[in-house]
Amino acid sequence: MIGRLRSFWQARDKRERQLLAALAALLLLAAYAWLVIGVGKARSELSASLASLRIQAARLERDAGEIQSLRQRSVAKTAALDLRALAQAQAGAAGLTRALQRVDAPSSNQVQVVFAAVAFADWLVWLNGMQAQQLRLESCRLEALATPGLVSVTAGLSRSAQQ
């Protein structure tokens, strides 16, 4: 390959070599200018997007602070409530008072609930409400009943001791 190029170059007279060299230089200059212009455009676009990203980051930081503040208020409200009363209130809010068979609070940070025949979707709504109150599901036993969609549930929920 190099040999072919060398023989091609040698076959040209001096004027053709100069013309080919000038064309190659012009081509390199055009490619360099194209790259510089492309980089300049990309840099200006990135600068514009960087400003909007900084604004979004500041907004997210502010929102994160607000979320943390709201979580602390929610924790304070939950801490003031007896978990047994909270479980019953959430069951009432979800319309599951009839299905709630038993609520036991073995400690101030734990609650055990037993639902007899409850729709699984309704139980999930109740569980999401409890999790919104900063409680987490520690144990759960679900049994499907003969009626489609109904389950019996025995669940243990807790909150951390520092709350």
PDB file of C-alpha atoms in Angstrom:
ATOM      1  CA  MET A   1       0.000   0.000   0.000  1.00  0.00           C
ATOM      2  CA  ILE A   2       2.720   2.467   0.985  1.00  0.00           C
ATOM      3  CA  GLY A   3       4.670   1.374  -2.047  1.00  0.00           C
ATOM      4  CA  ARG A   4       1.748   2.228  -4.314  1.00  0.00           C
ATOM      5  CA  LEU A   5       1.399   5.668  -2.751  1.00  0.00           C
ATOM      6  CA  ARG A   6       5.124   6.269  -3.102  1.00  0.00           C
ATOM      7  CA  SER A   7       5.065   5.231  -6.772  1.00  0.00           C
ATOM      8  CA  PHE A   8       1.981   7.409  -7.365  1.00  0.00           C
ATOM      9  CA  TRP A   9       3.738  10.370  -5.748  1.00  0.00           C
ATOM     10  CA  GLN A  10       6.941   9.788  -7.694  1.00  0.00           C
ATOM     11  CA  ALA A  11       5.006   9.561 -10.978  1.00  0.00           C
ATOM     12  CA  ARG A  12       3.752  13.152 -10.539  1.00  0.00           C
ATOM     13  CA  ASP A  13       5.749  16.103 -11.648  1.00  0.00           C
ATOM     14  CA  LYS A  14       6.670  18.967  -9.278  1.00  0.00           C
ATOM     15  CA  ARG A  15       3.682  21.176 -10.152  1.00  0.00           C
ATOM     16  CA  GLU A  16       1.165  18.315  -9.558  1.00  0.00           C
ATOM     17  CA  ARG A  17       2.822  17.508  -6.231  1.00  0.00           C
ATOM     18  CA  GLN A  18       2.471  21.122  -5.123  1.00  0.00           C
ATOM     19  CA  LEU A  19      -1.158  21.172  -6.219  1.00  0.00           C
ATOM     20  CA  LEU A  20      -1.902  17.898  -4.367  1.00  0.00           C
ATOM     21  CA  ALA A  21      -0.098  19.166  -1.250  1.00  0.00           C
ATOM     22  CA  ALA A  22      -2.079  22.429  -1.370  1.00  0.00           C
ATOM     23  CA  LEU A  23      -5.360  20.509  -1.765  1.00  0.00           C
ATOM     24  CA  ALA A  24      -4.453  18.223   1.156  1.00  0.00           C
ATOM     25  CA  ALA A  25      -3.596  21.262   3.302  1.00  0.00           C
ATOM     26  CA  LEU A  26      -6.851  22.942   2.300  1.00  0.00           C
ATOM     27  CA  LEU A  27      -8.776  19.759   3.111  1.00  0.00           C
ATOM     28  CA  LEU A  28      -7.088  19.509   6.525  1.00  0.00           C
ATOM     29  CA  LEU A  29      -7.811  23.186   7.206  1.00  0.00           C
ATOM     30  CA  ALA A  30     -11.495  22.714   6.271  1.00  0.00           C
ATOM     31  CA  ALA A  31     -11.768  19.625   8.517  1.00  0.00           C
ATOM     32  CA  TYR A  32     -10.134  21.531  11.387  1.00  0.00           C
ATOM     33  CA  ALA A  33     -12.489  24.490  10.914  1.00  0.00           C
ATOM     34  CA  TRP A  34     -15.498  22.146  10.815  1.00  0.00           C
ATOM     35  CA  LEU A  35     -14.377  20.546  14.095  1.00  0.00           C
ATOM     36  CA  VAL A  36     -13.724  23.889  15.788  1.00  0.00           C
ATOM     37  CA  ILE A  37     -17.122  25.247  14.740  1.00  0.00           C
ATOM     38  CA  GLY A  38     -18.844  22.043  15.909  1.00  0.00           C
ATOM     39  CA  VAL A  39     -17.074  22.155  19.258  1.00  0.00           C
ATOM     40  CA  GLY A  40     -17.985  25.825  19.668  1.00  0.00           C
ATOM     41  CA  LYS A  41     -21.655  25.130  18.996  1.00  0.00           C
ATOM     42  CA  ALA A  42     -21.677  22.160  21.362  1.00  0.00           C
ATOM     43  CA  ARG A  43     -19.973  24.234  24.048  1.00  0.00           C
ATOM     44  CA  SER A  44     -22.540  27.034  23.800  1.00  0.00           C
ATOM     45  CA  GLU A  45     -25.416  24.517  23.908  1.00  0.00           C
ATOM     46  CA  LEU A  46     -23.889  22.792  26.930  1.00  0.00           C
ATOM     47  CA  SER A  47     -23.365  26.137  28.659  1.00  0.00           C
ATOM     48  CA  ALA A  48     -27.046  26.957  28.185  1.00  0.00           C
ATOM     49  CA  SER A  49     -28.145  23.550  29.451  1.00  0.00           C
ATOM     50  CA  LEU A  50     -25.731  23.797  32.389  1.00  0.00           C
ATOM     51  CA  ALA A  51     -27.484  26.937  33.604  1.00  0.00           C
ATOM     52  CA  SER A  52     -30.885  25.230  33.506  1.00  0.00           C
ATOM     53  CA  LEU A  53     -29.449  22.132  35.192  1.00  0.00           C
ATOM     54  CA  ARG A  54     -28.060  24.282  38.001  1.00  0.00           C
ATOM     55  CA  ILE A  55     -31.495  25.828  38.474  1.00  0.00           C
ATOM     56  CA  GLN A  56     -33.067  22.357  38.566  1.00  0.00           C
ATOM     57  CA  ALA A  57     -30.452  21.147  41.064  1.00  0.00           C
ATOM     58  CA  ALA A  58     -31.166  24.110  43.333  1.00  0.00           C
ATOM     59  CA  ARG A  59     -34.899  23.393  43.061  1.00  0.00           C
ATOM     60  CA  LEU A  60     -34.316  19.728  43.908  1.00  0.00           C
ATOM     61  CA  GLU A  61     -32.200  20.680  46.922  1.00  0.00           C
ATOM     62  CA  ARG A  62     -34.959  22.984  48.138  1.00  0.00           C
ATOM     63  CA  ASP A  63     -37.586  20.281  47.584  1.00  0.00           C
ATOM     64  CA  ALA A  64     -35.445  17.704  49.396  1.00  0.00           C
ATOM     65  CA  GLY A  65     -35.229  20.019  52.398  1.00  0.00           C
ATOM     66  CA  GLU A  66     -38.976  20.492  52.342  1.00  0.00           C
ATOM     67  CA  ILE A  67     -39.566  16.738  52.095  1.00  0.00           C
ATOM     68  CA  GLN A  68     -37.248  16.136  55.042  1.00  0.00           C
ATOM     69  CA  SER A  69     -39.118  18.765  57.038  1.00  0.00           C
ATOM     70  CA  LEU A  70     -42.472  17.163  56.197  1.00  0.00           C
ATOM     71  CA  ARG A  71     -41.167  13.718  57.109  1.00  0.00           C
ATOM     72  CA  GLN A  72     -40.003  14.981  60.479  1.00  0.00           C
ATOM     73  CA  ARG A  73     -43.428  16.500  61.131  1.00  0.00           C
ATOM     74  CA  SER A  74     -45.099  13.221  60.121  1.00  0.00           C
ATOM     75  CA  VAL A  75     -42.784  11.277  62.431  1.00  0.00           C
ATOM     76  CA  ALA A  76     -43.616  13.613  65.285  1.00  0.00           C
ATOM     77  CA  LYS A  77     -47.349  13.111  64.696  1.00  0.00           C
ATOM     78  CA  THR A  78     -46.944   9.338  64.472  1.00  0.00           C
ATOM     79  CA  ALA A  79     -44.817   9.226  67.616  1.00  0.00           C
ATOM     80  CA  ALA A  80     -47.534  11.002  69.531  1.00  0.00           C
ATOM     81  CA  LEU A  81     -50.152   8.446  68.489  1.00  0.00           C
ATOM     82  CA  ASP A  82     -50.558   5.026  69.994  1.00  0.00           C
ATOM     83  CA  LEU A  83     -49.808   2.511  67.235  1.00  0.00           C
ATOM     84  CA  ARG A  84     -52.897   0.535  68.094  1.00  0.00           C
ATOM     85  CA  ALA A  85     -55.094   3.606  67.660  1.00  0.00           C
ATOM     86  CA  LEU A  86     -53.219   4.493  64.470  1.00  0.00           C
ATOM     87  CA  ALA A  87     -53.842   1.033  62.973  1.00  0.00           C
ATOM     88  CA  GLN A  88     -57.549   1.266  63.826  1.00  0.00           C
ATOM     89  CA  ALA A  89     -57.809   4.792  62.450  1.00  0.00           C
ATOM     90  CA  GLN A  90     -56.114   3.784  59.190  1.00  0.00           C
ATOM     91  CA  ALA A  91     -58.422   0.770  58.914  1.00  0.00           C
ATOM     92  CA  GLY A  92     -61.407   3.067  59.388  1.00  0.00           C
ATOM     93  CA  ALA A  93     -60.081   5.496  56.780  1.00  0.00           C
ATOM     94  CA  ALA A  94     -59.613   2.629  54.311  1.00  0.00           C
ATOM     95  CA  GLY A  95     -63.070   1.224  55.076  1.00  0.00           C
ATOM     96  CA  LEU A  96     -61.689  -1.972  56.609  1.00  0.00           C
ATOM     97  CA  THR A  97     -63.118  -1.709  60.132  1.00  0.00           C
ATOM     98  CA  ARG A  98     -65.335  -4.771  59.634  1.00  0.00           C
ATOM     99  CA  ALA A  99     -62.463  -6.898  58.362  1.00  0.00           C
ATOM    100  CA  LEU A 100     -60.137  -5.905  61.208  1.00  0.00           C
ATOM    101  CA  GLN A 101     -60.365  -8.718  63.750  1.00  0.00           C
ATOM    102  CA  ARG A 102     -57.610  -7.901  66.179  1.00  0.00           C
ATOM    103  CA  VAL A 103     -55.015  -5.207  66.896  1.00  0.00           C
ATOM    104  CA  ASP A 104     -52.287  -5.878  69.448  1.00  0.00           C
ATOM    105  CA  ALA A 105     -49.431  -3.588  70.417  1.00  0.00           C
ATOM    106  CA  PRO A 106     -46.713  -5.737  72.024  1.00  0.00           C
ATOM    107  CA  SER A 107     -44.599  -2.602  72.522  1.00  0.00           C
ATOM    108  CA  SER A 108     -44.811   1.103  71.840  1.00  0.00           C
ATOM    109  CA  ASN A 109     -42.947   0.560  68.558  1.00  0.00           C
ATOM    110  CA  GLN A 110     -44.768  -2.544  67.280  1.00  0.00           C
ATOM    111  CA  VAL A 111     -48.283  -3.458  66.287  1.00  0.00           C
ATOM    112  CA  GLN A 112     -49.813  -6.773  65.167  1.00  0.00           C
ATOM    113  CA  VAL A 113     -52.994  -6.729  63.086  1.00  0.00           C
ATOM    114  CA  VAL A 114     -55.284  -9.504  61.913  1.00  0.00           C
ATOM    115  CA  PHE A 115     -57.731  -8.988  59.073  1.00  0.00           C
ATOM    116  CA  ALA A 116     -60.320 -11.747  58.507  1.00  0.00           C
ATOM    117  CA  ALA A 117     -61.664 -11.390  54.979  1.00  0.00           C
ATOM    118  CA  VAL A 118     -60.308  -8.347  53.219  1.00  0.00           C
ATOM    119  CA  ALA A 119     -59.838  -7.510  49.550  1.00  0.00           C
ATOM    120  CA  PHE A 120     -56.148  -7.707  48.764  1.00  0.00           C
ATOM    121  CA  ALA A 121     -56.164  -4.338  46.973  1.00  0.00           C
ATOM    122  CA  ASP A 122     -57.858  -2.676  49.968  1.00  0.00           C
ATOM    123  CA  TRP A 123     -55.295  -4.178  52.313  1.00  0.00           C
ATOM    124  CA  LEU A 124     -52.497  -2.767  50.141  1.00  0.00           C
ATOM    125  CA  VAL A 125     -54.102   0.677  50.393  1.00  0.00           C
ATOM    126  CA  TRP A 126     -54.180   0.300  54.198  1.00  0.00           C
ATOM    127  CA  LEU A 127     -50.549  -0.851  54.223  1.00  0.00           C
ATOM    128  CA  ASN A 128     -49.478   2.139  52.102  1.00  0.00           C
ATOM    129  CA  GLY A 129     -51.227   4.414  54.599  1.00  0.00           C
ATOM    130  CA  MET A 130     -49.311   2.805  57.444  1.00  0.00           C
ATOM    131  CA  GLN A 131     -46.035   3.150  55.566  1.00  0.00           C
ATOM    132  CA  ALA A 132     -46.837   6.822  54.975  1.00  0.00           C
ATOM    133  CA  GLN A 133     -46.910   7.090  58.781  1.00  0.00           C
ATOM    134  CA  GLN A 134     -43.289   5.872  58.880  1.00  0.00           C
ATOM    135  CA  LEU A 135     -44.143   2.279  59.827  1.00  0.00           C
ATOM    136  CA  ARG A 136     -42.609  -0.664  58.025  1.00  0.00           C
ATOM    137  CA  LEU A 137     -43.893  -4.161  57.470  1.00  0.00           C
ATOM    138  CA  GLU A 138     -41.857  -6.574  59.594  1.00  0.00           C
ATOM    139  CA  SER A 139     -43.807  -9.790  59.054  1.00  0.00           C
ATOM    140  CA  CYS A 140     -46.807 -10.804  57.038  1.00  0.00           C
ATOM    141  CA  ARG A 141     -48.865 -13.925  56.480  1.00  0.00           C
ATOM    142  CA  LEU A 142     -51.440 -13.875  53.694  1.00  0.00           C
ATOM    143  CA  GLU A 143     -53.912 -16.658  53.026  1.00  0.00           C
ATOM    144  CA  ALA A 144     -56.090 -16.702  49.951  1.00  0.00           C
ATOM    145  CA  LEU A 145     -59.738 -17.326  50.752  1.00  0.00           C
ATOM    146  CA  ALA A 146     -62.255 -19.218  48.642  1.00  0.00           C
ATOM    147  CA  THR A 147     -63.736 -15.956  47.353  1.00  0.00           C
ATOM    148  CA  PRO A 148     -61.502 -14.554  44.582  1.00  0.00           C
ATOM    149  CA  GLY A 149     -59.602 -11.446  45.633  1.00  0.00           C
ATOM    150  CA  LEU A 150     -60.168 -11.932  49.363  1.00  0.00           C
ATOM    151  CA  VAL A 151     -57.384 -12.793  51.776  1.00  0.00           C
ATOM    152  CA  SER A 152     -56.881 -13.151  55.470  1.00  0.00           C
ATOM    153  CA  VAL A 153     -53.872 -11.227  56.748  1.00  0.00           C
ATOM    154  CA  THR A 154     -51.750 -11.354  59.848  1.00  0.00           C
ATOM    155  CA  ALA A 155     -49.163  -8.577  59.766  1.00  0.00           C
ATOM    156  CA  GLY A 156     -46.596  -7.089  62.092  1.00  0.00           C
ATOM    157  CA  LEU A 157     -45.531  -3.490  61.655  1.00  0.00           C
ATOM    158  CA  SER A 158     -42.949  -1.481  63.520  1.00  0.00           C
ATOM    159  CA  ARG A 159     -41.249   1.851  63.668  1.00  0.00           C
ATOM    160  CA  SER A 160     -37.669   2.420  64.639  1.00  0.00           C
ATOM    161  CA  ALA A 161     -36.965   3.125  68.291  1.00  0.00           C
ATOM    162  CA  GLN A 162     -35.475   6.584  67.644  1.00  0.00           C
ATOM    163  CA  GLN A 163     -38.738   7.953  66.246  1.00  0.00           C
TER     164      GLN A 163
END
